[in-house]
Coordinates of C-alpha atoms in Angstrom, one line a residue:
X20 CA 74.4 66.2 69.7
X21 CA 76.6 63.4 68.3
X22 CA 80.6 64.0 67.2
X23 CA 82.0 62.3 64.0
X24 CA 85.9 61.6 63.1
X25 CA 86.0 61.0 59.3
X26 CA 88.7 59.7 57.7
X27 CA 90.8 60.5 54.3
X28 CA 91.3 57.3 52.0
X29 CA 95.0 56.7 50.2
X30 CA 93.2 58.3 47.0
X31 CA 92.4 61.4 49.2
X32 CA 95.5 62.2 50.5
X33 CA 97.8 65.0 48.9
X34 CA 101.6 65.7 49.1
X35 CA 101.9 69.2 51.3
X36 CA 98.7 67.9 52.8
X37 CA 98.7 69.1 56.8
X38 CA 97.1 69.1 60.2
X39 CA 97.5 69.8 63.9
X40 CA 96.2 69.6 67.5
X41 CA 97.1 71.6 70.9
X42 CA 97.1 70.1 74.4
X43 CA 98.3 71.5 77.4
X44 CA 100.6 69.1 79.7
X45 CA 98.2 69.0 83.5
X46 CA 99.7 66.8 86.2
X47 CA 97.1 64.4 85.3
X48 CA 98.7 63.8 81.7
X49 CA 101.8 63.5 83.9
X50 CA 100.3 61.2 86.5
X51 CA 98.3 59.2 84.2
X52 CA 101.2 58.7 81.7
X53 CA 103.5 57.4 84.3
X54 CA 100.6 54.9 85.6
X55 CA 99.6 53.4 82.0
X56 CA 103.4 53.1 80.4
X57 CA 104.9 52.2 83.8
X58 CA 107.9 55.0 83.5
X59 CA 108.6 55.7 87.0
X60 CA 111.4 58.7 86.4
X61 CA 111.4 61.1 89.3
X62 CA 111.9 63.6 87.3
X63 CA 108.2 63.0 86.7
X64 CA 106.9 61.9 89.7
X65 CA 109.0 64.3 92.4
X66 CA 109.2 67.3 92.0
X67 CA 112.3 68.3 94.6
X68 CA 114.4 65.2 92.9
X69 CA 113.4 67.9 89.1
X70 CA 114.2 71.2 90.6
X71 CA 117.5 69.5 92.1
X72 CA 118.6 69.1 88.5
X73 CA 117.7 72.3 86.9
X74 CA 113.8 71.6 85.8
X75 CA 110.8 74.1 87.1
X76 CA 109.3 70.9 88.7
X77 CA 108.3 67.6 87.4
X78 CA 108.5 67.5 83.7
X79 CA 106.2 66.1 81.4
X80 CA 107.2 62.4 79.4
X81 CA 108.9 63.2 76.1
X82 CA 106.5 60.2 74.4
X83 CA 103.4 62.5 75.8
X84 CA 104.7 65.1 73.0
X85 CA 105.1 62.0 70.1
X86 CA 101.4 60.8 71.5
X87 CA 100.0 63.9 69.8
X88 CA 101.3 63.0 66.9
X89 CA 99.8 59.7 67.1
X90 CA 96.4 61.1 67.9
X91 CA 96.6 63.2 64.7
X92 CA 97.1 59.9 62.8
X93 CA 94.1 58.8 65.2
X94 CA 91.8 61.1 64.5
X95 CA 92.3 64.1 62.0
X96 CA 94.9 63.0 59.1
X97 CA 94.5 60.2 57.6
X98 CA 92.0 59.0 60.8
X99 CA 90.0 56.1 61.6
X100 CA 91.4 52.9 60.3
X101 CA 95.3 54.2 59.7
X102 CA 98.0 51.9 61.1
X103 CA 100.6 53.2 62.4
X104 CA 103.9 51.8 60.5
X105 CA 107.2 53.6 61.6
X106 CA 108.5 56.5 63.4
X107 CA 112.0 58.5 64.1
X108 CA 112.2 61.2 67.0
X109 CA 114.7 63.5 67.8
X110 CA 113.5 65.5 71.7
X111 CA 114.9 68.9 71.8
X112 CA 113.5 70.0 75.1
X113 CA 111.8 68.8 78.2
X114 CA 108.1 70.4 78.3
X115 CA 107.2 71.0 82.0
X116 CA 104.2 71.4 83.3
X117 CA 101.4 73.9 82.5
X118 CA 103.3 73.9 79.1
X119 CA 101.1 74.2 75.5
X120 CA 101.7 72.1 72.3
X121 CA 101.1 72.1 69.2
X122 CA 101.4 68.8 66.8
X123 CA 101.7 69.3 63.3
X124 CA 101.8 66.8 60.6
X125 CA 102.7 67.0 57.0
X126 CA 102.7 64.5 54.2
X127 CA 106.0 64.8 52.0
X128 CA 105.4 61.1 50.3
X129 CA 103.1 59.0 49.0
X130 CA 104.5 55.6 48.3
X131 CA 103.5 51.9 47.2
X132 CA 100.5 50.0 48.4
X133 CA 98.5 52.8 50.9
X134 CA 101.7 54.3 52.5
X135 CA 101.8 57.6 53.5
X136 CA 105.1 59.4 55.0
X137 CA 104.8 62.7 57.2
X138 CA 107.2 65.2 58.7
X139 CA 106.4 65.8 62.2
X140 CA 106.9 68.5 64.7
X141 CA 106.0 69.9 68.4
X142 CA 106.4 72.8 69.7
X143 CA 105.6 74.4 73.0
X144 CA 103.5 78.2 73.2
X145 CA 107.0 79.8 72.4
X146 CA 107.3 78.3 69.2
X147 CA 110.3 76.4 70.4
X148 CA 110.6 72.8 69.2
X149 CA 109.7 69.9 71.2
X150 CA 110.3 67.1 68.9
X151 CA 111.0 66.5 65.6
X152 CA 111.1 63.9 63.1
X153 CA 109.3 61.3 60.5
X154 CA 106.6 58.9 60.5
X155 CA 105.1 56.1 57.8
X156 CA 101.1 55.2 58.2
X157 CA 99.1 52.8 56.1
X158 CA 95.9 54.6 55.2
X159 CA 92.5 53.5 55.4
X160 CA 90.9 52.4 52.2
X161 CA 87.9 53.0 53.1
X162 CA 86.0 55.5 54.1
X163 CA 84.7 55.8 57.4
X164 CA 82.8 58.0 59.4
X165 CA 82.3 57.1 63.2
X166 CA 80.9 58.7 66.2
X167 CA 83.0 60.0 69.3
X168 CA 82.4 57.7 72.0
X169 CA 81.8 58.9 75.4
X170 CA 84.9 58.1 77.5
X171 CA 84.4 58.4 81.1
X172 CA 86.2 61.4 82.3
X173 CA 89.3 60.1 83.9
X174 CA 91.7 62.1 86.2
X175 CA 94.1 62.0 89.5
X176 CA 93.1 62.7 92.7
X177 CA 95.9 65.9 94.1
X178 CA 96.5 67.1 97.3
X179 CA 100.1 67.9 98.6
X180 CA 99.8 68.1 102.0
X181 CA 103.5 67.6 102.6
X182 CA 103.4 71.2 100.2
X183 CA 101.6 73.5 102.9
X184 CA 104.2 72.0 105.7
X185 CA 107.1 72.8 103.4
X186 CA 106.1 76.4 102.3
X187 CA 105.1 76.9 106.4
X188 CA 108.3 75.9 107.8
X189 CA 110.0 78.2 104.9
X190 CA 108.4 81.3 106.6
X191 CA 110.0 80.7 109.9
X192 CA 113.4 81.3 111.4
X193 CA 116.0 78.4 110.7
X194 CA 116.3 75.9 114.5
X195 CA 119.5 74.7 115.7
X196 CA 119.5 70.7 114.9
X197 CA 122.0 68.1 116.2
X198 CA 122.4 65.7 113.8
X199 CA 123.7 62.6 115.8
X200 CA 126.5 60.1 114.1
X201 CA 126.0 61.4 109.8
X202 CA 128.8 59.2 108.9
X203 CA 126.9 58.0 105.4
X204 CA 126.0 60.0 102.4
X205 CA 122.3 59.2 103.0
X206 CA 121.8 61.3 106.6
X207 CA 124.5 63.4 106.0
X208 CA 123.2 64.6 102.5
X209 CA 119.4 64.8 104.2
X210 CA 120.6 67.0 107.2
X211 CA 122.3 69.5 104.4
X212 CA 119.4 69.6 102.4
X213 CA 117.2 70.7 105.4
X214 CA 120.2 73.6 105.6
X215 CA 120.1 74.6 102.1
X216 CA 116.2 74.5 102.3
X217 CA 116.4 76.9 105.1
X218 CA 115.0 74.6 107.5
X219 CA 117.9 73.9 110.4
X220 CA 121.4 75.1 111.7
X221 CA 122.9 71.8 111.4
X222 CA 125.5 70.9 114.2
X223 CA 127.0 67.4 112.8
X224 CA 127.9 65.4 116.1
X225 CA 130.8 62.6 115.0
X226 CA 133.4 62.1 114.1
X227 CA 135.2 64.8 112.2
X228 CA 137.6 62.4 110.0
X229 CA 134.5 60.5 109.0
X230 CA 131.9 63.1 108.4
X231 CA 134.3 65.1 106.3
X232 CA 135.5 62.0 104.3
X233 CA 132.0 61.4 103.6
X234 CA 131.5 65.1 102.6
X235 CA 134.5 64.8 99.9
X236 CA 133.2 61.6 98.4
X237 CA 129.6 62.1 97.8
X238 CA 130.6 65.7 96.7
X239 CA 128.5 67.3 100.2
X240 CA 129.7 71.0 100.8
X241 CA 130.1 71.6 104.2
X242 CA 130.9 75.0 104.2
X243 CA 131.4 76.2 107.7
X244 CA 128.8 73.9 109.2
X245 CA 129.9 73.5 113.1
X246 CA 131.1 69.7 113.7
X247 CA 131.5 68.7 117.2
X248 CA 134.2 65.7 117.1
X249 CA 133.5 62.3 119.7
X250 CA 134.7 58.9 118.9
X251 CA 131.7 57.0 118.4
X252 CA 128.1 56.8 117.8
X253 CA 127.2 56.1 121.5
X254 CA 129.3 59.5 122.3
X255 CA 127.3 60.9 119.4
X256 CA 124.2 60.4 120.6
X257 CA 125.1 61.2 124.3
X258 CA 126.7 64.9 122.7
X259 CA 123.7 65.4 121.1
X260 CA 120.8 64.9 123.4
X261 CA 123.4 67.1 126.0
X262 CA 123.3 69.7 123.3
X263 CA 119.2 69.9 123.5
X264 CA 119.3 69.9 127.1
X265 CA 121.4 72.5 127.4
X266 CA 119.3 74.4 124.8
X267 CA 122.1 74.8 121.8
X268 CA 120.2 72.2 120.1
X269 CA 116.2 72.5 119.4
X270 CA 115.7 69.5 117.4
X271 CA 117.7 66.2 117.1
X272 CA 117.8 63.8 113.8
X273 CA 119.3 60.6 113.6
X274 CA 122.1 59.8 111.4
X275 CA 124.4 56.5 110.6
X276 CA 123.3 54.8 113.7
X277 CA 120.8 52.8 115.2
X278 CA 117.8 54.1 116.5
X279 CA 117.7 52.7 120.1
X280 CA 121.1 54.3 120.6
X281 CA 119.3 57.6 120.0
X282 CA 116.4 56.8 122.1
X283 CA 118.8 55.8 125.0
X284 CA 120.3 58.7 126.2
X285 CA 117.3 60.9 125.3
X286 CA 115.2 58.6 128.1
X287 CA 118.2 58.1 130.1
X288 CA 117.4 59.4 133.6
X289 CA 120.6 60.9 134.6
X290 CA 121.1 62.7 131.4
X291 CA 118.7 62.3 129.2
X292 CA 115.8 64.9 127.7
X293 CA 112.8 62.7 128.1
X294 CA 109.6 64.9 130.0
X295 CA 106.7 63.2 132.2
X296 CA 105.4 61.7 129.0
X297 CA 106.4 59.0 127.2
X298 CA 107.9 59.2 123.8
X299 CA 106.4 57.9 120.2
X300 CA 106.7 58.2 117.5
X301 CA 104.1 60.0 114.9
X302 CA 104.0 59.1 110.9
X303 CA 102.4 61.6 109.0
X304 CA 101.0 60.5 105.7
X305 CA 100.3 62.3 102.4
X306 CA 98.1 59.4 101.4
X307 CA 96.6 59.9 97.4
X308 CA 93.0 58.4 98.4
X309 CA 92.6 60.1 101.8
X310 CA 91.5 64.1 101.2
X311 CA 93.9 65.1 104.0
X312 CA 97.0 64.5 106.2
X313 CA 96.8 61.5 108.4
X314 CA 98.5 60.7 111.4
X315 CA 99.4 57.3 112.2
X316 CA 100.9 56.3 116.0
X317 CA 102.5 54.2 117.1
X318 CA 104.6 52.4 114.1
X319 CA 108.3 52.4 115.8
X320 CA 108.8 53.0 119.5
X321 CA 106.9 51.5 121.3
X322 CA 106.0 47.6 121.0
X323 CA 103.2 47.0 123.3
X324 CA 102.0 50.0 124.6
X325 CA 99.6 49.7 128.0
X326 CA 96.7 52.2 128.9
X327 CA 99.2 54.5 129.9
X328 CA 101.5 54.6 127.2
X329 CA 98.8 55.0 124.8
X330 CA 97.1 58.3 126.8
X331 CA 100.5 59.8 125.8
X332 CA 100.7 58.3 122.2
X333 CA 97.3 60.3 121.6
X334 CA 98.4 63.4 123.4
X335 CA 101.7 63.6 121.3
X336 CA 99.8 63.0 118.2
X337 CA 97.3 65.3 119.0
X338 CA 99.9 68.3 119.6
X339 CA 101.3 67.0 116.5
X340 CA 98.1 68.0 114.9
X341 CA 98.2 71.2 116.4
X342 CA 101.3 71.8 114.8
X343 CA 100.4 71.0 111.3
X344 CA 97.3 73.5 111.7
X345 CA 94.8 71.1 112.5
X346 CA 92.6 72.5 115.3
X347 CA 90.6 69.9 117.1
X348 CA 91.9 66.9 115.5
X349 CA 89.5 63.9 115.2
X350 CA 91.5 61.0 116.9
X351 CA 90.1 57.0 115.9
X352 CA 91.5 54.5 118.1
X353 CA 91.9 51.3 116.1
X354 CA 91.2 48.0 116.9
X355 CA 89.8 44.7 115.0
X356 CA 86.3 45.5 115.1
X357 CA 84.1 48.5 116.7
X358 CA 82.4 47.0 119.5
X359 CA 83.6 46.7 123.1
X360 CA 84.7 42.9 123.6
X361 CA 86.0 42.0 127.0
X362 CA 88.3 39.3 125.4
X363 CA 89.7 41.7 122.9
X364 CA 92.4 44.1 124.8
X365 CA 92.6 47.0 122.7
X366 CA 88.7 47.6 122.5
X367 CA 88.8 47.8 126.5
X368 CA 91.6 50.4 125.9
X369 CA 90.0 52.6 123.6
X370 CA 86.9 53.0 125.5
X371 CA 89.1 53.7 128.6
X372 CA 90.7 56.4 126.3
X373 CA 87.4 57.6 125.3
X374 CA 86.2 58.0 128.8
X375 CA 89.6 60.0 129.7
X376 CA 89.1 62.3 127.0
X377 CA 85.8 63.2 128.4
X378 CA 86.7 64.0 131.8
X379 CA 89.7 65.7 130.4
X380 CA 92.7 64.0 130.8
X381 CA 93.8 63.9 127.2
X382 CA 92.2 67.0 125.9
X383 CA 92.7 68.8 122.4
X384 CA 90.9 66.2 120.6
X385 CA 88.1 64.4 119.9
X386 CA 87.9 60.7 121.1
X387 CA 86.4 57.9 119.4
X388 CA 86.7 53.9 119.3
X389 CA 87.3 51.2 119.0
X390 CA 86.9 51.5 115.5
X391 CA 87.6 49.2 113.1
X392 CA 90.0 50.6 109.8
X393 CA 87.2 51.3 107.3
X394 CA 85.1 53.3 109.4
X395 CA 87.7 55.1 110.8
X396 CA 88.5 56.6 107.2
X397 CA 84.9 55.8 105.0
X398 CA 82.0 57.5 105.9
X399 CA 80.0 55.2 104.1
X400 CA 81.6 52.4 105.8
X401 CA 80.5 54.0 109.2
X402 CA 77.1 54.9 107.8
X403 CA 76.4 50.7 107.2
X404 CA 77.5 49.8 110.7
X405 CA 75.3 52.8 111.9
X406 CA 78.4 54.2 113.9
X407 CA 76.7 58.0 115.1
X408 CA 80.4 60.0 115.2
X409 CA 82.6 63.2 114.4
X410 CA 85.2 60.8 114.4
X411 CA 84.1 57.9 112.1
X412 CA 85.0 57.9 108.2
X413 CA 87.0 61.6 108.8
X414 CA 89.6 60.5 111.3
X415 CA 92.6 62.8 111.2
X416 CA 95.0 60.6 113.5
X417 CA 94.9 56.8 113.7
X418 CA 95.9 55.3 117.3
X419 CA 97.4 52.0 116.2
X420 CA 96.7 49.0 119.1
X421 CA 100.3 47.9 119.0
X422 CA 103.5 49.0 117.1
X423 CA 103.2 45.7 114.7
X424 CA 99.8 47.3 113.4
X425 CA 100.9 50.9 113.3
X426 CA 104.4 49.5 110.7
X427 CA 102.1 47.0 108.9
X428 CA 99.1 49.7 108.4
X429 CA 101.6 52.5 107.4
X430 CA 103.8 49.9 105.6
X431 CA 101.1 49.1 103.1
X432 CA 99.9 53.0 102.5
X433 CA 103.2 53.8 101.2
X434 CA 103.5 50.6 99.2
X435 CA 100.1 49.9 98.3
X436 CA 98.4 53.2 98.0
X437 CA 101.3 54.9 97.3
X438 CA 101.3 57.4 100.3
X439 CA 104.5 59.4 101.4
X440 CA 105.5 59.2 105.0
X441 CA 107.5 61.4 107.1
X442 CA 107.4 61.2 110.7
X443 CA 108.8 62.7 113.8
X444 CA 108.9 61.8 117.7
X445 CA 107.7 63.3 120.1
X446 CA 107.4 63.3 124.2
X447 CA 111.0 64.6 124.9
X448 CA 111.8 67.9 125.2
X449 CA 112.7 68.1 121.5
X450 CA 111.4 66.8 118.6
X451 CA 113.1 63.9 117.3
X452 CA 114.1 63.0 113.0
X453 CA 114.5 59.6 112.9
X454 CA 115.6 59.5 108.7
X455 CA 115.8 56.1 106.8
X456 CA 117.5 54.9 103.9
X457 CA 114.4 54.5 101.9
X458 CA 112.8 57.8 102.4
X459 CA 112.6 59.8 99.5
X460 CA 114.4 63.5 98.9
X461 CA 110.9 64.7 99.3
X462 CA 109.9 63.1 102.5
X463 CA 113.4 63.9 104.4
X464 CA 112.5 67.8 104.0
X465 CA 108.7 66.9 104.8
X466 CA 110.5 65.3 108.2
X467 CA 112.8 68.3 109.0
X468 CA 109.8 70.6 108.3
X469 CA 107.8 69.0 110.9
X470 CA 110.1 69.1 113.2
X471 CA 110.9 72.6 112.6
X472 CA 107.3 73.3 112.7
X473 CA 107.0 71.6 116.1
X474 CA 109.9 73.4 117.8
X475 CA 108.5 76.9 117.1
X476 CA 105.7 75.6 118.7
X477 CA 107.3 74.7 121.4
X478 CA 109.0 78.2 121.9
X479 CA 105.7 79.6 121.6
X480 CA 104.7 78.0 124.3
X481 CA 102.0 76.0 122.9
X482 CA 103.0 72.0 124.0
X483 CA 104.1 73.2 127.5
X484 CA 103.7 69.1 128.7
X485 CA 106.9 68.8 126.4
X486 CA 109.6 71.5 128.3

């Protein structure tokens, strides 16, 4: 059956006159409001940058509470055909989400012409007020009586992958983590909110003078964090990886210097931590249109990865699987297009791969390519090339052919499709942080989760290629 709004002309309209309307704040009116008016506030969109400054979690848009009001106007008092002339707001309190609100409206003037002035209020399920203030409408003339129309049902896709990792590594016992060179607020600040988390024991590896300077100007408490003092970042990184091969240290994550310094002495032959297995590194992504976490190797280490070094690129994202709980991980190994062409490298590659899986020398997975991008991740695009796979449209790991597709493909997820990206790297004896400037508060604890995820694994004994 047909709804109706129906109006109240000027004539209609009394002095002490009210009405009101209740909504309750969901992450999609969160979402949703941040996407149409293009306010990008963290406190709305991340919820450890909230709780950091005192909220619950993300908070709802103070203009969502006025938008009621508006809606009365809308739809209830005077309705259809009023014009919205002024309004004055004065926020008392954030509402947060899950919160209940009711709008009320009351007229208190009627002046020249059709104008109509109303005290407004909102206040949350405690009674407590929201917002407060006055508003001036021109009201309809006429009468009108018009039916609902059927708006498509509209909402946000959710899944916080990044979530289950964070509450997982929670549960477990804090590791021992060099941090290698923190001589800037941005690693420095990271590596102390994976200790306050509960994540790591950090052991800051630099130079004391520096790191403590650092501490005093950004306002980082150190507290009684252990600080091994070297000169430099080269003796930084060399302290560090002897720290994990001596077994002090269970996890190492870059700070203030340059990634190949890292990498060095952890593949240097004399010294170094690396394993029979080559190191890559492993981007997980918490992507908003993909229903689950999807691994994405290899975007930063290695450039142009032979048969060889891609074997172990799949077998380190395929333990990395393992670690974040997914059992036999379907594993798509890209390329331009699905079909074997002889003059197109990386289809000869993945069918090699393919074939090694099958007589077991990558095992925990399940092998499939080349595929192409969109029937590695759409069933439907899999279904119209006729591709018969586990793999195809539900991949859980993509094997990029070369690092300059791996950045570019993960590159536009987090810019495009807004994913978040943490990442880790694996193939040495311990797993690897490599932080960034740009990553989010969120997606530097997703990181040092992962990592701490990984090393219990280790100690359990369940990635014995990597000791």
């Amino acid at each position: 059956m047909a709804e109706y709004l129906e109006n109240r002309v000027f004539d209609e309209i009394g002095v002490g006159q009210t009405a009101e309307l209740q909504r309750t704040l969901t992450r999609d009116d969160i979402a949703l409001f941040s996407k149409v008016s293009g306010d990008l506030n963290p406190t709305h969109i991340d919820e450890e940058y909230a709780k950091a400054r005192g909220a619950k979690g993300v908070v709802g848009h103070s203009l969502w509470a006025t938008s009621l009001i508006s809606s009365l106007f809308a739809n209830v008092l005077p309705g259809p055909g009023t014009v919205y002339r002024t309004q004055d707001a004065v926020f008392h309190r954030t509402v947060d989400l899950g919160d209940t609100l009711t709008g009320r409206v009351k007229v208190i003037e009627k002046g020249p012409e059709t104008l109509v002035t109303f005290a407004c209020e909102v206040v949350n399920q405690r009674q407590e007020p929201v917002m407060t203030g006055r508003a001036s409408v021109m009201a309809p003339s006429e009468s009108l009586r018009i039916e609902i129309p059927d708006l498509a049902e509209i909402s946000v896709h959710h899944h916080d992958s990044f979530g289950v990792l964070l509450e997982q590594a929670m549960r477990l016992e804090p590791v021992p983590t060099a941090i290698v060179h923190p001589v800037d607020q941005v690693s420095l600040e990271g590596a102390m909110e994976a200790a306050e988390s509960g994540f790591i024991l950090p052991i800051l590896v630099g130079p004391e003078a520096r790191i403590r300077s650092i501490a005093d100007q950004s306002g980082i408490h150190l507290g009684d964090v252990r600080i091994i003092d070297v000169e430099h970042s080269h003796a930084a990184a060399v302290r560090a990886v002897e720290l994990a091969r001596e077994g002090t240290a269970e996890i190492l994550m870059k700070g203030s210097l340059h990634t190949d310094e890292v990498l060095a002495a952890v593949v240097d032959r004399a010294t170094g931590i690396r394993t029979e297995r080559r190191i890559s590194h492993i981007f997980l992504m918490d992507v908003p249109t993909y229903p689950k976490l999807l691994l994405i190797s290899d975007a930063a280490v290695n450039i142009a990865p032979d048969l060889e070094a891609k074997a172990d690129i799949c077998r380190n994202a395929i333990d990395l699987a393992h670690t974040v709980g997914v059992e036999r991980p379907k594993v798509a190994i890209l390329s331009a297009v699905e079909t074997i062409r002889p003059k197109i490298q990386s289809t000869l590659d993945a069918a090699a791969l393919c074939k090694m899986a099958d007589r077991g020398q990558i095992r925990g997975g399940i092998l499939d390519g080349p595929l192409a991008m969109d029937n590695a991740i759409n069933l439907e695009a899999a279904r119209i090339k006729k591709i018969d796979s586990e793999v195809a449209g539900v991949a859980d790991v993509l094997i990029a052919p070369d690092l300059e597709a791996g950045n570019i493909l993960a590159k536009q997820l987090i810019f495009l499709a807004n994913a978040e990206a943490s990442g880790i790297v694996l193939g040495a004896r311990v797993p690897i942080v490599l932080t960034s400037r740009a990553d989010s508060v969120r997606t530097r604890r997703a990181s040092a989760a992962t990592a701490v995820l990984h090393a219990h694994a280790i100690r359990r004994g369940l990635h014995q290629a990597e000791l």
